[in-house]
Coordinates of C-alpha atoms in Angstrom, one line a residue:
X1 CA 141.4 59.2 54.4
X2 CA 137.6 59.3 53.9
X3 CA 137.5 62.9 55.3
X4 CA 140.1 63.9 52.8
X5 CA 138.1 62.4 50.0
X6 CA 135.0 64.2 51.2
X7 CA 136.8 67.5 51.4
X8 CA 138.2 67.1 47.9
X9 CA 134.7 66.4 46.6
X10 CA 133.3 69.5 48.2
X11 CA 135.8 71.9 46.7
X12 CA 134.8 73.7 43.5
X13 CA 135.9 71.8 40.4
X14 CA 137.5 74.9 38.8
X15 CA 139.5 75.6 42.0
X16 CA 140.7 72.0 42.2
X17 CA 141.8 72.1 38.5
X18 CA 143.8 75.3 39.1
X19 CA 145.6 73.7 42.1
X20 CA 146.7 70.6 40.3
X21 CA 149.9 71.9 38.7
X22 CA 151.1 74.1 41.6
X23 CA 150.6 71.1 44.0
X24 CA 152.5 68.9 41.5
X25 CA 155.4 71.4 41.4
X26 CA 155.6 71.7 45.2
X27 CA 155.4 68.0 45.9
X28 CA 157.9 67.1 43.1
X29 CA 160.3 69.7 44.4
X30 CA 160.1 67.9 47.8
X31 CA 161.0 64.6 46.0
X32 CA 163.8 66.4 44.2
X33 CA 165.0 67.5 47.6
X34 CA 165.3 63.9 48.6
X35 CA 167.2 63.1 45.4
X36 CA 169.7 65.8 46.1
X37 CA 170.0 64.9 49.8
X38 CA 168.8 68.3 51.0
X39 CA 166.3 67.0 53.5
X40 CA 168.6 64.5 55.1
X41 CA 171.8 66.4 54.9
X42 CA 173.6 63.9 52.7
X43 CA 173.8 62.9 49.1
X44 CA 171.0 60.6 47.9
X45 CA 172.0 57.0 47.1
X46 CA 172.6 57.0 43.4
X47 CA 173.6 53.3 43.0
X48 CA 170.9 52.5 40.6
X49 CA 171.6 55.6 38.4
X50 CA 175.3 54.5 38.4
X51 CA 174.3 51.0 37.3
X52 CA 172.0 52.4 34.6
X53 CA 174.9 54.5 33.3
X54 CA 177.1 51.4 33.3
X55 CA 174.4 49.5 31.3
X56 CA 174.0 52.4 28.9
X57 CA 177.8 52.5 28.2
X58 CA 177.9 48.7 27.8
X59 CA 175.1 48.7 25.3
X60 CA 176.6 51.6 23.3
X61 CA 180.1 50.2 23.4
X62 CA 179.5 46.5 22.8
X63 CA 176.1 46.5 21.1
X64 CA 175.0 43.7 23.5
X65 CA 172.7 43.5 26.5
X66 CA 174.2 43.0 30.0
X67 CA 174.4 39.4 31.3
X68 CA 175.2 40.1 35.0
X69 CA 172.7 39.1 37.8
X70 CA 171.4 42.7 38.2
X71 CA 170.0 42.7 34.7
X72 CA 166.5 41.4 34.9
X73 CA 164.5 43.5 32.5
X74 CA 163.0 43.1 29.1
X75 CA 165.3 44.3 26.2
X76 CA 163.4 47.6 25.7
X77 CA 164.6 48.8 29.1
X78 CA 168.1 49.1 27.6
X79 CA 166.9 51.7 25.2
X80 CA 165.3 53.7 28.0
X81 CA 168.7 53.7 29.8
X82 CA 170.6 54.7 26.7
X83 CA 168.4 57.8 26.0
X84 CA 169.9 60.0 28.9
X85 CA 173.4 59.2 27.7
X86 CA 172.7 61.6 24.8
X87 CA 173.4 64.4 27.3
X88 CA 176.8 62.9 28.1
X89 CA 178.0 60.8 31.0
X90 CA 178.5 63.8 33.4
X91 CA 174.9 64.9 32.9
X92 CA 173.4 61.4 32.8
X93 CA 171.9 61.4 36.4
X94 CA 170.2 64.8 36.1
X95 CA 168.9 64.0 32.6
X96 CA 167.5 60.7 33.8
X97 CA 165.7 62.3 36.7
X98 CA 164.3 65.0 34.5
X99 CA 163.0 62.4 32.1
X100 CA 161.2 60.6 34.9
X101 CA 159.7 63.8 36.2
X102 CA 158.5 64.5 32.6
X103 CA 156.8 61.0 32.6
X104 CA 155.3 61.9 36.0
X105 CA 153.9 65.1 34.5
X106 CA 152.5 63.2 31.6
X107 CA 150.6 60.8 33.9
X108 CA 149.2 63.7 35.9
X109 CA 148.0 65.3 32.6
X110 CA 146.3 62.0 31.7
X111 CA 144.6 61.7 35.1
X112 CA 143.2 65.3 34.9
X113 CA 141.7 64.3 31.6
X114 CA 140.3 61.1 33.1
X115 CA 138.7 63.1 35.9
X116 CA 136.8 65.1 33.3
X117 CA 135.8 62.1 31.3
X118 CA 134.8 59.8 34.1
X119 CA 133.5 62.1 36.8
X120 CA 136.0 62.1 39.7
X121 CA 139.0 64.1 40.6
X122 CA 140.0 61.8 43.5
X123 CA 142.4 59.9 41.2
X124 CA 144.6 62.7 40.1
X125 CA 144.8 64.0 43.7
X126 CA 145.7 60.6 45.0
X127 CA 148.5 60.5 42.5
X128 CA 149.7 64.0 43.4
X129 CA 149.7 63.5 47.2
X130 CA 150.8 59.9 47.5
X131 CA 153.8 59.9 45.2
X132 CA 156.1 61.9 47.6
X133 CA 155.7 59.0 50.2
X134 CA 157.6 56.8 47.7
X135 CA 160.6 58.9 48.5
X136 CA 163.2 59.3 45.8
X137 CA 162.4 55.9 44.1
X138 CA 160.2 57.3 41.3
X139 CA 162.7 59.6 39.7
X140 CA 165.6 57.2 40.4
X141 CA 164.0 54.2 38.7
X142 CA 162.7 54.0 35.2
X143 CA 159.2 52.6 36.2
X144 CA 157.5 55.9 35.5
X145 CA 158.0 55.5 31.7
X146 CA 156.1 52.1 31.4
X147 CA 153.6 53.5 33.9
X148 CA 152.9 56.5 31.6
X149 CA 152.5 54.1 28.6
X150 CA 150.2 51.8 30.6
X151 CA 148.0 54.7 31.8
X152 CA 147.7 56.1 28.3
X153 CA 146.9 52.7 26.9
X154 CA 144.2 52.1 29.5
X155 CA 142.5 55.4 29.0
X156 CA 142.6 55.3 25.2
X157 CA 141.7 51.6 24.9
X158 CA 138.0 52.3 24.2
X159 CA 138.6 55.0 21.6
X160 CA 141.9 54.0 19.9
X161 CA 142.5 50.3 20.5
X162 CA 145.3 50.0 17.9
X163 CA 147.2 52.9 19.5
X164 CA 146.5 51.6 23.0
X165 CA 147.7 48.1 22.1
X166 CA 150.9 49.5 20.6
X167 CA 151.6 51.7 23.7
X168 CA 151.0 48.7 26.0
X169 CA 153.3 46.6 23.8
X170 CA 156.1 49.2 24.2
X171 CA 155.4 49.2 27.9
X172 CA 155.8 45.4 28.0
X173 CA 159.1 45.7 26.2
X174 CA 160.3 47.9 29.2
X175 CA 158.5 46.1 32.1
X176 CA 156.2 43.2 31.6
X177 CA 153.3 44.4 33.8
X178 CA 151.5 46.7 31.3
X179 CA 150.1 43.5 29.8
X180 CA 147.2 43.8 32.3
X181 CA 145.8 46.7 30.2
X182 CA 144.1 44.1 27.9
X183 CA 141.9 43.0 30.9
X184 CA 140.2 46.4 30.7
X185 CA 138.6 45.9 27.2
X186 CA 135.3 44.0 26.9
X187 CA 134.3 44.4 23.2
X188 CA 135.7 41.5 21.2
X189 CA 136.5 43.6 18.1
X190 CA 138.4 46.3 20.1
X191 CA 140.1 43.6 22.2
X192 CA 141.3 41.8 19.1
X193 CA 142.6 45.0 17.6
X194 CA 144.4 46.0 20.8
X195 CA 145.8 42.5 21.3
X196 CA 147.1 42.3 17.7
X197 CA 148.8 45.7 18.0
X198 CA 150.4 44.7 21.3
X199 CA 151.6 41.4 20.0
X200 CA 152.9 42.9 16.8
X201 CA 154.7 45.7 18.7
X202 CA 156.2 43.2 21.1
X203 CA 157.3 40.9 18.3
X204 CA 159.0 43.7 16.3
X205 CA 160.7 44.9 19.5
X206 CA 162.0 41.4 20.4
X207 CA 163.2 40.7 16.9
X208 CA 164.9 44.0 16.6
X209 CA 166.6 43.6 20.0
X210 CA 167.8 40.1 19.1
X211 CA 169.2 41.3 15.8
X212 CA 170.9 44.3 17.4
X213 CA 172.1 42.8 20.7
X214 CA 172.2 39.1 20.2
X215 CA 170.8 36.7 22.9
X216 CA 168.1 38.5 25.0
X217 CA 167.2 35.7 27.5
X218 CA 169.7 36.4 30.2
X219 CA 167.2 38.5 32.1
X220 CA 164.8 35.6 32.3
X221 CA 167.5 33.3 33.6
X222 CA 168.6 35.8 36.2
X223 CA 165.0 36.2 37.5
X224 CA 164.6 32.4 37.7
X225 CA 167.4 32.3 40.3
X226 CA 165.6 34.6 42.8
X227 CA 164.4 33.5 46.2
X228 CA 161.8 35.1 48.4
X229 CA 162.7 38.8 48.5
X230 CA 162.6 40.4 51.9
X231 CA 159.9 42.9 51.0
X232 CA 157.5 40.4 49.3
X233 CA 154.1 40.1 50.9
X234 CA 154.8 36.4 51.5
X235 CA 157.8 37.4 53.5
X236 CA 155.6 39.2 56.1
X237 CA 155.5 36.2 58.6
X238 CA 159.3 36.2 58.8
X239 CA 159.4 39.9 59.7
X240 CA 156.6 39.5 62.2
X241 CA 158.3 36.6 63.9
X242 CA 161.7 38.5 63.9
X243 CA 160.0 41.6 65.4
X244 CA 158.4 39.5 68.1
X245 CA 161.8 38.0 69.0
X246 CA 163.6 41.4 68.9
X247 CA 165.7 40.5 65.8
X248 CA 165.6 41.0 62.1
X249 CA 164.9 38.4 59.3
X250 CA 168.1 37.0 58.0
X251 CA 168.7 37.8 54.3
X252 CA 171.5 37.7 51.8
X253 CA 172.2 39.5 48.5
X254 CA 171.8 37.4 45.4
X255 CA 170.5 37.7 41.9
X256 CA 169.9 41.4 42.3
X257 CA 167.9 41.4 45.5
X258 CA 167.9 40.7 49.2
X259 CA 166.4 37.2 49.7
X260 CA 165.4 35.5 52.9
X261 CA 167.8 32.8 54.1
X262 CA 165.5 29.9 55.0
X263 CA 164.6 26.7 53.3
X264 CA 160.9 27.3 53.9
X265 CA 161.2 30.7 52.2
X266 CA 162.7 28.9 49.2
X267 CA 159.7 26.5 49.1
X268 CA 157.3 29.5 49.4
X269 CA 159.1 31.2 46.5
X270 CA 158.7 28.1 44.3
X271 CA 155.0 27.8 45.2
X272 CA 154.4 31.5 44.4
X273 CA 155.4 30.9 40.8
X274 CA 152.5 28.5 40.4
X275 CA 150.2 30.7 42.4
X276 CA 150.8 33.6 40.1
X277 CA 149.8 31.5 37.1
X278 CA 146.6 30.3 38.9
X279 CA 145.8 33.9 39.8
X280 CA 146.1 34.9 36.1
X281 CA 143.6 32.2 35.3
X282 CA 141.2 33.5 38.0
X283 CA 141.4 37.0 36.5
X284 CA 140.6 35.6 33.1
X285 CA 137.7 33.6 34.5
X286 CA 136.3 36.7 36.2
X287 CA 136.6 38.6 32.9
X288 CA 134.6 35.9 31.1
X289 CA 131.9 35.7 33.8
X290 CA 131.5 39.5 33.9
X291 CA 131.1 39.7 30.1
X292 CA 128.7 36.8 29.9
X293 CA 126.5 38.3 32.6
X294 CA 126.4 41.6 30.8
X295 CA 125.6 40.1 27.4
X296 CA 122.9 38.0 28.9
X297 CA 121.1 41.2 30.0
X298 CA 121.8 42.9 26.6
X299 CA 124.5 45.3 27.8
X300 CA 128.2 45.6 27.9
X301 CA 130.3 46.0 31.1
X302 CA 131.2 49.5 32.0
X303 CA 134.5 51.2 31.2
X304 CA 135.0 51.6 35.0
X305 CA 134.6 47.8 35.4
X306 CA 137.4 47.3 32.9
X307 CA 139.7 49.7 34.7
X308 CA 138.8 47.9 37.9
X309 CA 139.7 44.5 36.6
X310 CA 143.1 45.7 35.2
X311 CA 143.8 47.0 38.7
X312 CA 142.8 43.7 40.3
X313 CA 145.0 41.8 37.9
X314 CA 148.1 43.9 38.8
X315 CA 147.4 43.9 42.5
X316 CA 147.0 40.1 42.4
X317 CA 150.2 39.6 40.4
X318 CA 152.1 41.7 42.9
X319 CA 150.6 40.0 45.9
X320 CA 151.5 36.6 44.6
X321 CA 155.0 37.6 43.5
X322 CA 158.1 36.5 45.3
X323 CA 159.5 40.0 44.7
X324 CA 158.3 43.4 45.9
X325 CA 160.1 46.7 45.7
X326 CA 159.0 50.2 46.5
X327 CA 158.8 51.1 42.8
X328 CA 156.1 48.5 42.4
X329 CA 153.9 50.9 44.3
X330 CA 154.3 53.3 41.4
X331 CA 152.4 50.9 39.1
X332 CA 149.7 50.2 41.7
X333 CA 149.2 53.8 42.5
X334 CA 148.8 54.8 38.9
X335 CA 146.1 52.1 38.2
X336 CA 144.5 52.9 41.6
X337 CA 144.3 56.6 40.4
X338 CA 142.7 55.6 37.2
X339 CA 140.0 53.6 39.1
X340 CA 139.5 56.5 41.5
X341 CA 138.9 58.8 38.5
X342 CA 135.6 56.9 37.8
X343 CA 132.5 57.5 39.9
X344 CA 131.3 54.0 39.0
X345 CA 134.4 52.2 40.4
X346 CA 134.0 49.3 42.8
X347 CA 137.7 49.7 43.8
X348 CA 137.4 52.8 45.9
X349 CA 138.2 51.0 49.2
X350 CA 141.0 48.9 47.6
X351 CA 142.5 51.9 45.8
X352 CA 142.5 54.0 48.9
X353 CA 144.2 51.2 50.8
X354 CA 146.9 51.2 48.1
X355 CA 147.2 54.9 48.5
X356 CA 147.6 54.5 52.3
X357 CA 150.3 51.8 51.7
X358 CA 152.6 54.4 50.3
X359 CA 153.0 56.1 53.7
X360 CA 154.8 53.1 55.5
X361 CA 156.7 52.6 52.2
X362 CA 158.6 55.8 53.1
X363 CA 160.1 54.0 56.1
X364 CA 160.7 50.5 54.7
X365 CA 164.5 50.9 54.4
X366 CA 164.8 51.5 58.1
X367 CA 162.0 49.5 59.7
X368 CA 160.7 45.9 59.4
X369 CA 157.6 47.1 61.1
X370 CA 156.9 49.5 58.2
X371 CA 157.3 46.5 55.8
X372 CA 154.7 44.5 57.9
X373 CA 152.2 47.5 57.9
X374 CA 152.7 48.2 54.2
X375 CA 152.1 44.5 53.3
X376 CA 149.1 44.2 55.5
X377 CA 147.6 47.2 53.9
X378 CA 148.2 45.6 50.5
X379 CA 146.6 42.3 51.6
X380 CA 143.6 44.3 52.8
X381 CA 143.5 46.0 49.4
X382 CA 143.6 42.7 47.7
X383 CA 140.7 41.3 49.6
X384 CA 138.7 44.5 49.0
X385 CA 139.6 44.4 45.4
X386 CA 138.4 40.9 44.8
X387 CA 135.2 41.5 46.8
X388 CA 134.5 44.4 44.4
X389 CA 135.5 42.4 41.3
X390 CA 133.2 39.5 42.2
X391 CA 130.4 41.9 42.9
X392 CA 131.0 43.5 39.5
X393 CA 131.0 40.1 37.8
X394 CA 127.7 39.2 39.5
X395 CA 126.2 42.5 38.1
X396 CA 127.7 42.1 34.7
X397 CA 130.1 45.0 35.2
X398 CA 127.2 47.5 35.6
X399 CA 127.2 50.5 38.0
X400 CA 125.6 49.7 41.4
X401 CA 122.2 51.3 42.3
X402 CA 123.9 53.5 44.9
X403 CA 126.5 54.8 42.5
X404 CA 123.8 55.5 39.8
X405 CA 121.7 57.4 42.3
X406 CA 124.7 59.5 43.4
X407 CA 125.4 60.3 39.7
X408 CA 121.8 61.4 39.2
X409 CA 121.9 63.6 42.3
X410 CA 125.1 65.2 41.1
X411 CA 123.7 65.8 37.6
X412 CA 120.6 67.4 39.1
X413 CA 122.7 70.0 41.0
X414 CA 124.7 71.1 37.9
X415 CA 124.5 74.8 37.1
X416 CA 122.3 75.9 34.2
X417 CA 125.4 76.9 32.2
X418 CA 126.9 73.4 32.7
X419 CA 123.7 71.7 31.6
X420 CA 123.5 73.9 28.5
X421 CA 127.1 73.1 27.6
X422 CA 126.6 69.4 28.0
X423 CA 123.5 69.5 25.9
X424 CA 125.2 71.3 23.0
X425 CA 128.4 69.2 23.1

């Protein structure tokens, strides 16, 4: 992985920029091949798409949200699932997949802009090359849409806090995790504006959903009934033990996921709920310490430090969750790519470990060993992320001396035309 990063850095920027979209097209055609079952000689499993179509029909026909155990999403997700129905039931699947690929392209476009603004192209290339390892999950789930909203909000937070907050609010209405975007803003005025926009968007969305669809709390009730899901990081010891004994961890289907059958697993699931709350407080405390250290020295934490903390918040939430699915890696990969777009990031090791974790994710359906390897990589990423976050807090969110010297060295080797362009911009 370090050699790949070094090779990417050594390529001419213009050449890299020209390669982005051809590589995007080739890699996404490979993913489409998985969706169509070309590479495996069979039709791809479309159970989720079939369920989404069922939900869309239910919402359109009855005007209410589903109440079955599978429905565990915020109310905005229903609108996302209804949109492809405009093309008709027969074309629902292909329309949904194309919509997700469009979101993927949007994220790629945002990351190319982030590379220019923040000095590193590693992020967009990590996104391009790691996504195919997530198999057919990205285009067959709707996670790419809230991911697009979250990445846009994160990158626009410093310039357009109201718009960024509104986008994050829409994202929260679809999946809750884009809330971590707020951890990336340090300036009180911008943070207040973004927070107000997020809360207002969320409130309007919830009120509208309640008025149109009636009760909207069934998703929360369904999530409360979940146990420790087989892919969760906390489930790793059960898989390791089963592998050592030549068996597989016992699980049963319930509340929309495969949960471990073990009283101790149920106790762990209960404890994780409290641990997630404690982790959120720890992220908040880290934010406060970072800001206070920076203000004490008369500066503000860097934009990269904000991206880093948002990434840490999401990674910590996933690590302490009793649920983990392959599509969660879409969220993590996107925020890792944003961090890797910044030369000043302290998340390089953690972000690259997240990128590496997509490789065993390709095999998790068939191999408990792949689950163990993937989860261990995520644990290593978590430790590296917190090491970077605490170091950043100690320095007030400022770039390290090494990073600054690297930037100076890079600037000194620019061509005369580039320097002239920068001076006149």
